[in-house]
mmCIF file of C-alpha atoms in Angstrom:
data_model
loop_
_atom_site.group_PDB
_atom_site.id
_atom_site.type_symbol
_atom_site.label_atom_id
_atom_site.label_comp_id
_atom_site.label_asym_id
_atom_site.label_seq_id
_atom_site.Cartn_x
_atom_site.Cartn_y
_atom_site.Cartn_z
ATOM 1 C CA MET A 1 0.581 -5.040 5.907
ATOM 2 C CA ALA A 2 -0.607 -5.001 9.457
ATOM 3 C CA GLY A 3 0.475 -3.255 12.716
ATOM 4 C CA GLY A 4 -0.032 -6.596 14.548
ATOM 5 C CA ARG A 5 -0.715 -10.108 13.219
ATOM 6 C CA THR A 6 -1.758 -13.507 14.732
ATOM 7 C CA GLY A 7 -1.835 -16.508 12.377
ATOM 8 C CA GLU A 8 -2.959 -20.068 13.794
ATOM 9 C CA GLY A 9 -2.027 -18.644 17.378
ATOM 10 C CA ALA A 10 -4.272 -18.188 20.275
ATOM 11 C CA GLY A 11 -3.638 -15.651 22.953
ATOM 12 C CA LYS A 12 -4.479 -12.196 23.901
ATOM 13 C CA VAL A 13 -3.758 -8.772 22.294
ATOM 14 C CA GLN A 14 -4.003 -6.189 24.948
ATOM 15 C CA ASN A 15 -3.106 -2.391 25.278
ATOM 16 C CA VAL A 16 -1.461 -2.217 21.914
ATOM 17 C CA PRO A 17 -1.082 1.115 20.237
ATOM 18 C CA VAL A 18 -1.194 1.105 16.508
ATOM 19 C CA GLN A 19 -0.901 4.488 14.816
ATOM 20 C CA SER A 20 -0.420 5.674 11.174
ATOM 21 C CA ILE A 21 0.046 2.540 9.506
ATOM 22 C CA LYS A 22 -0.204 3.626 5.806
ATOM 23 C CA THR A 23 1.559 3.683 2.538
ATOM 24 C CA THR A 24 1.968 6.684 0.279
ATOM 25 C CA GLY A 25 -1.285 7.348 -1.513
ATOM 26 C CA ASP A 26 -2.922 4.458 0.485
ATOM 27 C CA THR A 27 -1.969 2.045 -2.488
ATOM 28 C CA GLU A 28 -1.761 -0.967 -0.248
ATOM 29 C CA ARG A 29 -4.235 -2.477 2.267
ATOM 30 C CA THR A 30 -3.110 -1.825 5.855
ATOM 31 C CA ASN A 31 -4.784 -3.234 8.755
ATOM 32 C CA GLY A 32 -4.236 -2.232 12.442
ATOM 33 C CA ILE A 33 -4.471 -5.746 13.817
ATOM 34 C CA ASP A 34 -5.053 -8.843 11.601
ATOM 35 C CA LEU A 35 -6.340 -12.066 13.102
ATOM 36 C CA SER A 36 -6.602 -15.418 11.258
ATOM 37 C CA ALA A 37 -6.952 -19.354 11.795
ATOM 38 C CA ALA A 38 -7.859 -21.799 9.222
ATOM 39 C CA VAL A 39 -6.193 -24.948 10.570
ATOM 40 C CA ASN A 40 -6.187 -25.174 14.347
ATOM 41 C CA PRO A 41 -9.092 -23.897 16.591
ATOM 42 C CA VAL A 42 -7.767 -21.000 18.383
ATOM 43 C CA THR A 43 -9.373 -18.115 20.459
ATOM 44 C CA VAL A 44 -8.012 -14.540 20.174
ATOM 45 C CA GLU A 45 -8.936 -11.655 22.461
ATOM 46 C CA VAL A 46 -8.120 -8.166 21.495
ATOM 47 C CA LEU A 47 -8.850 -5.411 24.178
ATOM 48 C CA ASN A 48 -7.840 -2.014 25.466
ATOM 49 C CA SER A 49 -6.065 -1.230 22.363
ATOM 50 C CA ARG A 50 -5.950 2.051 20.257
ATOM 51 C CA ILE A 51 -5.822 1.856 16.606
ATOM 52 C CA THR A 52 -5.460 5.029 14.514
ATOM 53 C CA ASP A 53 -5.039 5.995 10.869
ATOM 54 C CA PHE A 54 -4.979 2.995 8.674
ATOM 55 C CA SER A 55 -5.802 2.407 5.026
ATOM 56 C CA ARG A 56 -8.193 -0.626 5.192
ATOM 57 C CA ASP A 57 -9.479 -2.148 8.410
ATOM 58 C CA GLY A 58 -8.691 -1.309 12.125
ATOM 59 C CA ILE A 59 -9.225 -5.078 13.265
ATOM 60 C CA THR A 60 -9.873 -7.865 10.696
ATOM 61 C CA ALA A 61 -10.619 -11.267 11.490
ATOM 62 C CA ASP A 62 -11.176 -14.503 9.401
ATOM 63 C CA GLY A 63 -11.007 -18.097 9.313
ATOM 64 C CA LEU A 64 -13.132 -21.076 9.983
ATOM 65 C CA LYS A 65 -11.152 -22.073 13.071
ATOM 66 C CA LEU A 66 -10.993 -18.576 14.761
ATOM 67 C CA THR A 67 -13.079 -17.237 17.736
ATOM 68 C CA ALA A 68 -12.289 -13.744 17.877
ATOM 69 C CA ASN A 69 -13.570 -11.666 20.844
ATOM 70 C CA ILE A 70 -12.867 -7.890 20.374
ATOM 71 C CA HIS A 71 -13.702 -5.607 23.136
ATOM 72 C CA ASP A 72 -12.994 -2.250 24.927
ATOM 73 C CA ASN A 73 -10.695 -0.976 22.034
ATOM 74 C CA ILE A 74 -10.774 2.605 20.483
ATOM 75 C CA ILE A 75 -10.609 2.562 16.681
ATOM 76 C CA THR A 76 -10.179 6.024 14.854
ATOM 77 C CA GLY A 77 -9.864 6.330 11.074
ATOM 78 C CA PRO A 78 -7.859 8.407 8.978
ATOM 79 C CA ALA A 79 -8.363 12.049 9.064
ATOM 80 C CA GLY A 80 -10.870 13.196 6.453
ATOM 81 C CA ALA A 81 -12.297 10.912 3.749
ATOM 82 C CA THR A 82 -9.988 8.415 1.887
ATOM 83 C CA GLY A 83 -9.937 6.621 -1.622
ATOM 84 C CA PRO A 84 -10.167 5.622 -4.118
ATOM 85 C CA ALA A 85 -7.448 3.051 -3.582
ATOM 86 C CA GLN A 86 -8.882 1.745 -0.237
ATOM 87 C CA VAL A 87 -12.062 1.753 1.932
ATOM 88 C CA PRO A 88 -11.444 2.106 5.400
ATOM 89 C CA ASN A 89 -13.493 -0.019 8.013
ATOM 90 C CA GLY A 90 -13.471 -0.400 11.586
ATOM 91 C CA ILE A 91 -13.993 -4.096 12.580
ATOM 92 C CA VAL A 92 -14.550 -6.575 10.027
ATOM 93 C CA PHE A 93 -15.497 -10.273 10.525
ATOM 94 C CA ARG A 94 -15.278 -12.978 7.487
ATOM 95 C CA ASP A 95 -14.750 -16.433 6.583
ATOM 96 C CA LYS A 96 -16.901 -18.520 8.891
ATOM 97 C CA LEU A 97 -15.185 -17.412 12.316
ATOM 98 C CA SER A 98 -17.019 -17.137 15.628
ATOM 99 C CA GLY A 99 -16.816 -14.550 18.421
ATOM 100 C CA SER A 100 -18.074 -11.243 19.701
ATOM 101 C CA ILE A 101 -17.726 -7.446 19.280
ATOM 102 C CA SER A 102 -18.451 -5.241 22.367
ATOM 103 C CA HIS A 103 -17.673 -2.135 24.285
ATOM 104 C CA ASN A 104 -15.611 -0.632 21.390
ATOM 105 C CA THR A 105 -15.494 2.981 20.299
ATOM 106 C CA ILE A 106 -15.253 3.515 16.518
ATOM 107 C CA LYS A 107 -15.218 6.748 14.718
ATOM 108 C CA SER A 108 -14.126 8.857 11.598
ATOM 109 C CA LEU A 109 -14.385 6.609 8.763
ATOM 110 C CA HIS A 110 -15.201 7.895 5.398
ATOM 111 C CA TYR A 111 -14.638 6.895 1.686
ATOM 112 C CA ASN A 112 -14.532 9.663 -0.815
ATOM 113 C CA VAL A 113 -15.971 8.034 -3.979
ATOM 114 C CA ALA A 114 -19.639 8.864 -4.289
ATOM 115 C CA SER A 115 -22.130 6.260 -5.164
ATOM 116 C CA SER A 116 -19.762 3.484 -4.600
ATOM 117 C CA TRP A 117 -18.500 1.628 -1.487
ATOM 118 C CA ARG A 118 -19.170 3.119 1.974
ATOM 119 C CA SER A 119 -16.857 2.792 5.091
ATOM 120 C CA THR A 120 -18.439 0.849 7.758
ATOM 121 C CA GLY A 121 -17.901 0.747 11.548
ATOM 122 C CA ILE A 122 -18.640 -2.960 12.228
ATOM 123 C CA MET A 123 -19.087 -5.293 9.225
ATOM 124 C CA GLY A 124 -19.950 -9.169 8.771
ATOM 125 C CA PHE A 125 -18.596 -9.630 5.274
ATOM 126 C CA ALA A 126 -20.368 -11.627 2.554
ATOM 127 C CA ASN A 127 -22.745 -13.765 4.658
ATOM 128 C CA THR A 128 -19.829 -16.004 5.770
ATOM 129 C CA VAL A 129 -19.622 -15.878 9.607
ATOM 130 C CA GLN A 130 -20.898 -18.452 12.228
ATOM 131 C CA PRO A 131 -24.467 -17.598 13.479
ATOM 132 C CA GLY A 132 -25.022 -15.822 16.779
ATOM 133 C CA ILE A 133 -22.113 -13.501 16.920
ATOM 134 C CA VAL A 134 -22.995 -10.781 19.355
ATOM 135 C CA ILE A 135 -22.405 -7.080 18.568
ATOM 136 C CA GLU A 136 -23.293 -5.117 21.841
ATOM 137 C CA ASN A 137 -22.472 -1.787 23.759
ATOM 138 C CA ASN A 138 -20.551 -0.318 21.094
ATOM 139 C CA ASP A 139 -20.385 3.377 20.273
ATOM 140 C CA VAL A 140 -20.094 4.214 16.633
ATOM 141 C CA SER A 141 -20.087 7.665 15.125
ATOM 142 C CA ASP A 142 -18.856 9.684 12.101
ATOM 143 C CA VAL A 143 -18.655 6.792 9.640
ATOM 144 C CA ASP A 144 -20.603 6.168 6.381
ATOM 145 C CA ASP A 145 -22.485 3.198 7.912
ATOM 146 C CA ALA A 146 -22.333 2.008 11.561
ATOM 147 C CA ILE A 147 -22.946 -1.558 11.216
ATOM 148 C CA ASN A 148 -23.501 -3.719 8.236
ATOM 149 C CA PRO A 149 -24.029 -7.320 9.551
ATOM 150 C CA SER A 150 -24.415 -10.371 7.198
ATOM 151 C CA ASN A 151 -26.565 -13.224 8.520
ATOM 152 C CA ASP A 152 -27.511 -14.114 11.881
ATOM 153 C CA PHE A 153 -25.998 -11.583 13.985
ATOM 154 C CA ILE A 154 -27.408 -10.299 17.337
ATOM 155 C CA LEU A 155 -27.237 -6.342 17.574
ATOM 156 C CA ARG A 156 -28.062 -4.999 21.021
ATOM 157 C CA THR A 157 -27.494 -2.035 23.171
ATOM 158 C CA ASN A 158 -25.329 -0.362 20.817
ATOM 159 C CA ILE A 159 -25.227 3.467 20.278
ATOM 160 C CA LEU A 160 -25.218 4.469 16.782
ATOM 161 C CA HIS A 161 -25.130 8.381 16.252
ATOM 162 C CA GLY A 162 -23.980 10.946 13.717
ATOM 163 C CA ASN A 163 -23.345 8.425 10.963
ATOM 164 C CA GLY A 164 -24.619 7.984 7.330
ATOM 165 C CA SER A 165 -26.954 5.095 8.282
ATOM 166 C CA GLY A 166 -27.199 3.276 11.751
ATOM 167 C CA VAL A 167 -27.827 -0.283 10.613
ATOM 168 C CA VAL A 168 -27.624 -1.205 6.949
ATOM 169 C CA LEU A 169 -29.175 -4.715 5.809
ATOM 170 C CA GLY A 170 -27.843 -5.475 2.472
ATOM 171 C CA MET A 171 -26.458 -8.086 0.420
ATOM 172 C CA GLY A 172 -29.267 -10.416 1.217
ATOM 173 C CA ALA A 173 -28.566 -10.022 5.089
ATOM 174 C CA ALA A 174 -30.925 -12.376 6.951
ATOM 175 C CA ARG A 175 -32.111 -13.321 10.384
ATOM 176 C CA ASN A 176 -30.373 -10.693 12.273
ATOM 177 C CA GLN A 177 -31.862 -9.581 15.578
ATOM 178 C CA ILE A 178 -31.699 -5.787 16.126
ATOM 179 C CA THR A 179 -32.734 -4.918 19.736
ATOM 180 C CA ASN A 180 -32.576 -2.159 22.308
ATOM 181 C CA ASN A 181 -30.035 0.134 20.370
ATOM 182 C CA THR A 182 -29.940 3.805 20.448
ATOM 183 C CA ILE A 183 -29.904 4.979 16.782
ATOM 184 C CA THR A 184 -29.964 8.780 16.587
ATOM 185 C CA CYS A 185 -28.883 11.711 14.468
ATOM 186 C CA ASN A 186 -27.672 9.629 11.546
ATOM 187 C CA PHE A 187 -27.863 11.721 8.262
ATOM 188 C CA LEU A 188 -29.598 8.965 5.876
ATOM 189 C CA ASP A 189 -31.428 6.410 7.804
ATOM 190 C CA GLY A 190 -31.674 4.700 11.127
ATOM 191 C CA ILE A 191 -32.222 1.259 9.833
ATOM 192 C CA LYS A 192 -31.698 0.655 6.053
ATOM 193 C CA ILE A 193 -33.051 -2.391 3.942
ATOM 194 C CA THR A 194 -31.443 -2.586 0.641
ATOM 195 C CA GLY A 195 -31.719 -5.400 -2.189
ATOM 196 C CA ALA A 196 -28.966 -3.641 -4.288
ATOM 197 C CA SER A 197 -25.736 -5.531 -4.980
ATOM 198 C CA ASN A 198 -26.808 -9.045 -3.482
ATOM 199 C CA ALA A 199 -27.209 -11.076 -6.861
ATOM 200 C CA THR A 200 -27.648 -14.901 -6.149
ATOM 201 C CA LEU A 201 -26.259 -17.566 -8.463
ATOM 202 C CA ASP A 202 -29.618 -17.366 -10.467
ATOM 203 C CA GLY A 203 -28.741 -13.715 -11.175
ATOM 204 C CA ARG A 204 -31.610 -12.184 -9.140
ATOM 205 C CA HIS A 205 -31.318 -9.710 -6.637
ATOM 206 C CA HIS A 206 -33.157 -10.227 -3.201
ATOM 207 C CA SER A 207 -33.706 -7.941 -0.457
ATOM 208 C CA SER A 208 -32.705 -8.742 3.124
ATOM 209 C CA ARG A 209 -35.076 -11.155 4.730
ATOM 210 C CA GLY A 210 -36.054 -12.690 8.252
ATOM 211 C CA ASN A 211 -34.669 -9.840 10.213
ATOM 212 C CA TYR A 212 -36.254 -8.837 13.640
ATOM 213 C CA GLN A 213 -35.903 -5.494 15.353
ATOM 214 C CA SER A 214 -37.574 -4.397 18.702
ATOM 215 C CA SER A 215 -37.337 -1.798 21.292
ATOM 216 C CA ASN A 216 -34.760 0.345 19.416
ATOM 217 C CA ARG A 217 -34.654 4.038 20.239
ATOM 218 C CA THR A 218 -34.532 5.562 16.862
ATOM 219 C CA TYR A 219 -35.022 9.186 16.480
ATOM 220 C CA ASP A 220 -33.691 12.380 14.626
ATOM 221 C CA ASN A 221 -32.494 10.434 11.601
ATOM 222 C CA TYR A 222 -32.836 12.199 8.218
#
C-alpha cells in the first residue's frame, strides 16, 4: 500500500502531502511514495513533498529502467520506535535504478527490536543500484543509521547528526566515495565498517572494501 505510486510512468511528483498511511499494528508494508519501472525507460522527480508516519519506506524506488531524482522533501517517521512487523526507512533505492538523492530532510526513524534490523535514513539496498548515484546535501537526524549505501555511491556534503551511526558500510559495500560530510553527535559511530550479514555465494563473510573517505568533519561521535 502506498500514498502515491508511479509504475512505468515518467513525470513529476511535487508538493504532495502523505500522512499517517498505516495499518493497525503495522501488519502491512506501507510506503509514502512508491516508484518503479522495469519495462520502459522513465525519469521521475519527487520534490517539495512531506511524508509523515508510515510503516515501511517514506520513498521507495526500484527498477532497471527507472531514473529517480529525489530532492527537497521532508520525511518524518512514525512517532517512537516501531516493530516488529515493519522496519521504517526514509529513502530506499533498489533493483538497478539510477538517479540522485539531494537536499532532503529525514528524521525520526527507529526500529524497536534490539540486535536486529535497523532503520535507515537513506539506503542503497543489496548492491543492486547503478554506479555513480549521488547522495548530497541531505540533513538526516534521529534515525538508527543515517546512510547505508551499497556499491559505488557518492556521498558528499550531507549533515548527519544525532543518529545511531552516521554512515554504515556493510553487506560488502564497496567503492563508495564519502567526502565533505558533517558527521557529528551520533551515538555509536561516525563511519562504521562491518562484515556482518554479507555472506557471498561461497558462504564466506567479507567486510566492505575499496571505499574512500576524505575531508569529512567527524566529531563528538561516541
